[in-house]
Coordinates of C-alpha atoms and ligand atoms in Angstrom, one line a residue:
X1 CA -7.7 -29.2 30.1
X2 CA -9.9 -29.0 33.2
X3 CA -13.5 -29.4 32.1
X4 CA -14.7 -26.8 34.5
X5 CA -12.7 -24.0 33.0
X6 CA -14.6 -21.4 31.1
X7 CA -12.7 -19.1 28.8
X8 CA -14.5 -15.9 28.0
X9 CA -13.0 -14.5 24.9
X10 CA -13.7 -11.0 23.9
X11 CA -12.8 -11.6 20.3
X12 CA -14.3 -8.3 19.1
X13 CA -11.3 -6.6 20.5
X14 CA -9.1 -8.6 18.2
X15 CA -10.6 -7.3 15.0
X16 CA -9.0 -4.9 12.7
X17 CA -10.3 -3.8 9.3
X18 CA -8.5 -6.0 6.8
X19 CA -9.6 -3.7 3.9
X20 CA -7.9 -0.7 5.4
X21 CA -4.8 0.1 3.5
X22 CA -3.1 1.8 6.4
X23 CA 0.4 0.1 6.6
X24 CA 2.6 0.9 9.6
X25 CA 6.0 1.8 8.3
X26 CA 9.3 1.0 10.0
X27 CA 12.6 2.7 9.1
X28 CA 15.6 0.4 9.4
X29 CA 18.8 2.4 9.8
X30 CA 21.1 -0.4 8.6
X31 CA 22.5 -0.3 5.0
X32 CA 21.7 -3.5 3.0
X33 CA 21.3 -4.5 -0.6
X34 CA 17.7 -4.6 -1.8
X35 CA 17.4 -8.4 -1.6
X36 CA 18.9 -8.4 1.9
X37 CA 16.5 -5.7 3.0
X38 CA 13.6 -7.7 1.5
X39 CA 14.5 -10.8 3.6
X40 CA 15.0 -8.7 6.7
X41 CA 11.5 -7.1 6.4
X42 CA 9.9 -10.4 5.6
X43 CA 11.4 -12.0 8.7
X44 CA 10.6 -9.3 11.1
X45 CA 7.6 -7.5 9.6
X46 CA 5.5 -8.1 6.5
X47 CA 7.6 -6.9 3.6
X48 CA 9.5 -3.9 2.2
X49 CA 7.3 -0.9 2.1
X50 CA 4.4 -0.8 -0.4
X51 CA 3.1 2.7 -1.3
X52 CA -0.4 3.6 -2.6
X53 CA -0.9 7.3 -2.4
X54 CA 0.7 10.7 -1.7
X55 CA -0.5 10.2 1.9
X56 CA 1.7 7.1 2.1
X57 CA 4.6 9.0 0.6
X58 CA 4.3 11.6 3.3
X59 CA 4.1 9.0 6.0
X60 CA 7.2 7.4 4.6
X61 CA 9.0 10.7 4.7
X62 CA 8.1 11.0 8.3
X63 CA 9.6 7.7 9.4
X64 CA 13.1 8.3 7.9
X65 CA 15.6 9.8 10.4
X66 CA 15.6 13.6 10.0
X67 CA 19.4 13.6 9.8
X68 CA 19.6 11.3 6.8
X69 CA 19.3 12.9 3.3
X70 CA 20.2 9.9 1.1
X71 CA 17.8 7.4 -0.4
X72 CA 16.2 4.4 1.2
X73 CA 14.9 1.2 -0.4
X74 CA 11.1 0.7 -0.8
X75 CA 9.5 -2.5 -2.0
X76 CA 9.4 -1.7 -5.7
X77 CA 11.3 -3.8 -8.2
X78 CA 11.5 -3.8 -12.0
X79 CA 10.9 -6.9 -14.2
X80 CA 7.1 -7.4 -14.3
X81 CA 5.7 -7.7 -17.8
X82 CA 5.1 -4.4 -19.4
X83 CA 1.4 -3.4 -19.1
X84 CA -0.8 -0.3 -19.3
X85 CA -1.7 0.9 -15.8
X86 CA -3.3 4.0 -14.2
X87 CA -1.5 6.8 -12.5
X88 CA -3.7 6.8 -9.4
X89 CA -2.8 3.1 -9.0
X90 CA -6.3 1.8 -9.6
X91 CA -6.5 -1.7 -11.0
X92 CA -9.3 -1.6 -13.4
X93 CA -10.1 -4.3 -16.0
X94 CA -8.6 -3.9 -19.4
X95 CA -11.8 -4.4 -21.5
X96 CA -12.7 -0.8 -20.7
X97 CA -9.7 0.4 -22.6
X98 CA -10.8 2.8 -25.3
X99 CA -7.8 2.9 -27.6
X100 CA -8.4 4.0 -31.2
X101 CA -8.2 1.1 -33.7
X102 CA -4.6 0.4 -34.5
X103 CA -3.6 1.8 -31.1
X104 CA -1.5 1.5 -29.1
X105 CA 1.0 1.3 -31.9
X106 CA 4.2 1.4 -29.8
X107 CA 5.2 5.0 -30.4
X108 CA 5.1 6.0 -26.7
X109 CA 4.5 4.8 -23.2
X110 CA 1.9 7.3 -22.1
X111 CA -1.7 7.7 -23.3
X112 CA -3.5 10.8 -24.6
X113 CA -7.1 11.2 -25.7
X114 CA -7.5 12.5 -29.2
X115 CA -10.9 13.0 -31.0
X116 CA -12.5 11.0 -28.2
X117 CA -10.3 7.9 -28.3
X118 CA -6.9 7.0 -26.8
X119 CA -3.5 6.9 -28.5
X120 CA -0.1 6.1 -27.1
X121 CA 2.4 8.9 -27.4
X122 CA 6.0 9.7 -26.3
X123 CA 5.8 10.7 -22.6
X124 CA 8.3 13.6 -23.0
X125 CA 6.1 15.5 -25.4
X126 CA 4.3 18.6 -24.1
X127 CA 0.5 18.3 -24.2
X128 CA -2.6 19.7 -22.5
X129 CA -3.8 17.4 -19.8
X130 CA -6.8 16.4 -17.6
X131 CA -6.7 16.2 -13.8
X132 CA -9.5 15.0 -11.5
X133 CA -10.3 16.2 -8.1
X134 CA -13.3 16.6 -5.8
X135 CA -15.1 18.8 -8.3
X136 CA -14.7 16.3 -11.2
X137 CA -12.5 16.6 -14.3
X138 CA -10.3 19.7 -15.0
X139 CA -8.8 20.4 -18.3
X140 CA -5.5 22.2 -17.9
X141 CA -4.6 24.3 -20.9
X142 CA -0.9 24.4 -20.3
X143 CA 1.4 22.0 -22.2
X144 CA 3.5 19.7 -20.1
X145 CA 5.2 16.3 -20.4
X146 CA 3.2 13.4 -19.0
X147 CA 5.1 13.2 -15.7
X148 CA 5.0 17.0 -15.2
X149 CA 1.3 16.9 -15.8
X150 CA 1.0 14.1 -13.2
X151 CA 3.0 16.2 -10.7
X152 CA 0.8 19.2 -11.4
X153 CA -2.4 17.2 -10.9
X154 CA -1.2 15.6 -7.7
X155 CA -0.1 19.0 -6.3
X156 CA -3.3 20.9 -7.3
X157 CA -6.0 18.3 -7.6
X158 CA -5.8 14.5 -7.0
X159 CA -4.2 12.9 -10.0
X160 CA -4.4 12.4 -13.8
X161 CA -7.8 10.8 -14.5
X162 CA -8.6 7.1 -14.5
X163 CA -11.3 6.5 -17.1
X164 CA -13.5 3.5 -15.9
X165 CA -16.1 3.3 -18.7
X166 CA -17.7 5.0 -21.7
X167 CA -19.8 7.2 -19.5
X168 CA -16.7 8.8 -18.0
X169 CA -15.0 8.9 -21.4
X170 CA -18.0 10.8 -22.8
X171 CA -18.0 13.2 -19.9
X172 CA -14.4 14.0 -20.6
X173 CA -15.1 14.4 -24.3
X174 CA -17.9 16.8 -23.7
X175 CA -15.5 18.9 -21.7
X176 CA -12.9 18.8 -24.5
X177 CA -15.5 19.6 -27.1
X178 CA -16.8 22.6 -25.2
X179 CA -13.3 24.0 -25.3
X180 CA -12.9 23.1 -28.9
X181 CA -9.8 21.0 -28.2
X182 CA -10.8 17.7 -29.8
X183 CA -8.0 18.0 -32.3
X184 CA -5.4 18.1 -29.5
X185 CA -3.6 15.3 -27.7
X186 CA -4.6 15.5 -24.1
X187 CA -2.9 13.4 -21.5
X188 CA -4.9 11.0 -19.3
X189 CA -3.7 8.8 -16.4
X190 CA -2.6 5.8 -18.5
X191 CA 1.0 4.7 -18.8
X192 CA 3.2 1.7 -19.4
X193 CA 4.8 0.2 -16.4
X194 CA 7.1 -2.8 -15.7
X195 CA 7.5 -2.6 -12.0
X196 CA 6.0 -4.6 -9.2
X197 CA 5.7 -4.6 -5.4
X198 CA 7.7 -7.0 -3.3
X199 CA 4.5 -8.2 -1.6
X200 CA 2.7 -8.7 -5.0
X201 CA 0.3 -5.9 -4.3
X202 CA -1.4 -5.1 -7.6
X203 CA -2.0 -1.3 -7.3
X204 CA 0.3 0.8 -9.4
X205 CA 0.9 4.2 -7.8
X206 CA 4.3 5.5 -8.7
X207 CA 6.2 8.6 -7.6
X208 CA 9.4 8.9 -9.8
X209 CA 11.7 11.8 -9.7
X210 CA 11.3 14.4 -12.5
X211 CA 12.5 13.1 -15.8
X212 CA 12.4 9.5 -14.8
X213 CA 9.6 7.1 -15.7
X214 CA 8.8 3.5 -15.1
X215 CA 10.6 2.6 -18.4
X216 CA 13.7 4.8 -18.0
X217 CA 16.5 2.5 -19.1
X218 CA 19.7 1.3 -17.7
X219 CA 19.7 2.9 -14.2
X220 CA 18.8 -0.2 -12.2
X221 CA 16.0 -2.5 -11.2
X222 CA 15.2 -1.4 -7.6
X223 CA 13.5 1.7 -6.4
X224 CA 14.8 4.0 -3.7
X225 CA 13.0 6.9 -2.1
X226 CA 14.9 10.1 -1.7
X227 CA 14.2 12.1 1.5
X228 CA 15.7 15.2 0.1
X229 CA 13.4 15.2 -3.0
X230 CA 10.0 15.2 -1.4
X231 CA 10.0 11.4 -1.3
X232 CA 10.3 10.9 -5.0
X233 CA 11.7 7.6 -6.3
X234 CA 14.8 6.8 -8.4
X235 CA 16.0 3.6 -10.0
X236 CA 19.2 2.1 -8.5
X237 CA 21.3 -1.0 -8.9
X238 CA 19.8 -3.6 -6.4
X239 CA 23.3 -4.4 -5.0
X240 CA 23.8 -0.9 -3.5
X241 CA 23.6 -0.8 0.3
X242 CA 20.9 1.5 1.6
X243 CA 18.8 1.8 4.7
X244 CA 15.2 0.8 4.1
X245 CA 11.6 0.9 5.1
X246 CA 9.5 -2.2 6.1
X247 CA 5.8 -2.3 6.7
X248 CA 3.8 -4.5 8.9
X249 CA 3.0 -5.7 12.4
X250 CA 4.0 -3.0 14.9
X251 CA 0.8 -1.0 15.0
X252 CA -1.4 -4.0 14.5
X253 CA -0.4 -5.4 17.9
X254 CA -3.5 -5.7 20.0
X255 CA -3.5 -6.5 23.6
X256 CA -6.6 -8.2 24.8
X257 CA -7.4 -8.8 28.4
X258 CA -8.8 -12.2 29.1
X259 CA -11.0 -13.0 32.0
X260 CA -11.1 -16.6 33.0
X261 CA -13.5 -18.0 35.5
X262 CA -12.9 -21.4 37.0
X263 CA -15.0 -23.5 39.2
X264 CA -13.0 -25.4 41.7
X265 CA -9.3 -25.7 41.6
X266 CA -7.3 -24.6 38.6
X267 CA -3.8 -23.6 38.2
X268 CA -4.0 -20.9 35.6
X269 CA -0.3 -20.1 35.8
X270 CA 0.5 -23.6 34.8
X271 CA 2.4 -23.4 31.5
X272 CA 0.7 -26.3 29.8
X273 CA -2.8 -24.9 30.6
X274 CA -1.8 -21.5 29.2
X275 CA -0.6 -23.2 26.0
X276 CA -3.9 -25.1 25.8
X277 CA -5.8 -21.8 26.0
X278 CA -3.6 -20.2 23.3
X279 CA -4.3 -23.1 21.1
X280 CA -8.0 -22.7 21.5
X281 CA -7.8 -19.0 20.6
X282 CA -5.6 -19.8 17.7
X283 CA -8.3 -22.3 16.5
X284 CA -10.9 -19.5 16.8
X285 CA -8.8 -17.1 14.8
X286 CA -8.3 -19.8 12.1
X287 CA -12.1 -20.1 11.8
X288 CA -12.3 -16.4 11.4
X289 CA -9.5 -16.6 8.7
X290 CA -7.3 -14.3 10.8
X291 CA -4.8 -16.9 11.8
X292 CA -2.4 -16.9 8.9
X293 CA -1.0 -13.4 9.6
X294 CA -1.4 -13.3 13.3
X295 CA 0.8 -14.4 16.2
X296 CA -0.5 -14.7 19.7
X297 CA 1.3 -14.9 23.0
X298 CA 0.7 -14.3 26.7
X299 CA 1.8 -11.1 28.2
X300 CA 3.4 -11.4 31.6
X301 CA 2.8 -9.0 34.4
X302 CA 5.6 -7.4 36.5
X303 CA 5.6 -10.4 38.8
X304 CA 6.3 -12.7 35.8
X305 CA 2.9 -14.3 35.9
X306 CA 0.3 -14.3 33.2
X307 CA -2.9 -14.6 35.3
X308 CA -3.8 -12.5 38.3
X309 CA -6.5 -13.2 40.8
X310 CA -9.3 -10.7 40.6
X311 CA -10.0 -9.0 43.9
X312 CA -13.1 -11.1 44.6
X313 CA -13.9 -12.6 48.0
X314 CA -15.7 -15.6 46.6
X315 CA -12.7 -16.6 44.4
X316 CA -10.4 -16.0 47.3
X317 CA -12.5 -18.2 49.5
X318 CA -12.6 -20.9 46.9
X319 CA -8.9 -20.8 46.5
X320 CA -8.4 -21.4 50.2
X321 CA -10.5 -24.6 50.2
Ligands
NAG401 C1 12.7 -3.4 -16.5 O1 12.0 -4.6 -16.9 C2 11.5 -4.6 -18.2 C3 10.6 -5.8 -18.4 O2 11.1 -6.9 -17.8 C4 12.7 -4.5 -19.2 O3 12.2 -4.5 -20.5 C5 13.5 -3.3 -18.9 O4 14.7 -3.3 -19.6 C6 13.9 -3.2 -17.4 N1 14.5 -2.0 -17.1 C7 15.8 -1.9 -16.7 C8 16.2 -0.5 -16.3 O5 16.5 -2.8 -16.6
NAG402 C1 -18.4 4.3 -14.5 O1 -17.4 4.2 -13.5 C2 -17.6 4.9 -12.3 C3 -16.4 4.8 -11.4 O2 -16.1 3.5 -11.1 C4 -18.9 4.5 -11.6 O3 -19.2 5.3 -10.5 C5 -20.0 4.6 -12.6 O4 -21.2 4.1 -12.1 C6 -19.7 3.8 -13.9 N1 -20.8 4.1 -14.9 C7 -21.3 3.1 -15.7 C8 -22.4 3.5 -16.6 O5 -20.9 2.0 -15.6

């Protein structure tokens, strides 16, 4: 590369917030089996869609063609080891679990609080339940199955509660004691799950159709979202052919204008020089640990050239020398 070439990189324009969970979704209107859809998404985007919240569910609903009322594949597959997880998807450490001694004893896949400690219980039983929202914990004195309670909380508040530590468990107990309900089973946000995201994402938000749960048996090992049922998920055989939703890339594309100053003669539209500059940028991205999931290329103008002379008399003059 010409030693007199100075590349001014405005790298700040290349940044995106890697902790933001906003995933651009792409609806692919071609029916494929779940494994085929997974390969397709991994080749062209990042992966099949991962979903973390009701906001994501609503965004998914918006990308599916309005005319299509069937179900579409998302990136959720059964077969992960069974484990207790939280309804709002949070991944908290298990040593905070506050099961009563001898619990969970295997008599159900949902958790309720009872005299201040947790018990597993059959999810289809009707119990009072807690929700959390902006104003804290709410004890709902209406008996529902665990999944109906979850729907109710998501509709009216935020979700069933995640209990992070003993302080929060005590706050909840105080609320229960005030209402003299300690002797009742009261659902909290904990349930058993055996599903996992295609991209290995470890949050566990789920949005099953009424009556289905993470452990419903025999219906299939891949999850499809139904557009006609407010974006709720059902379990299907993975061989079925369905349209699907990928996430990734698209919206993350950033176009950065590069200003290059060169002293003396330099042929910026020379292909090997352009490749050399790209390599240099790539090297910089690698140092910033952004390289692994980024691809860079030149964007050509209407005339088919990458670089265009700035309207600057001095440069023009130099060029004529
Ligand atoms: C889902 O996976 C779990 C754990 O591997 C297994 O026990 C369960 O039977 C599977 N469910 C279905 C519907 O195959
Ligand atoms: C309990 O967890 C909540 C939520 O993560 C946190 O804000 C709070 O500080 C924790 N309290 C204690 C005593 O650890």
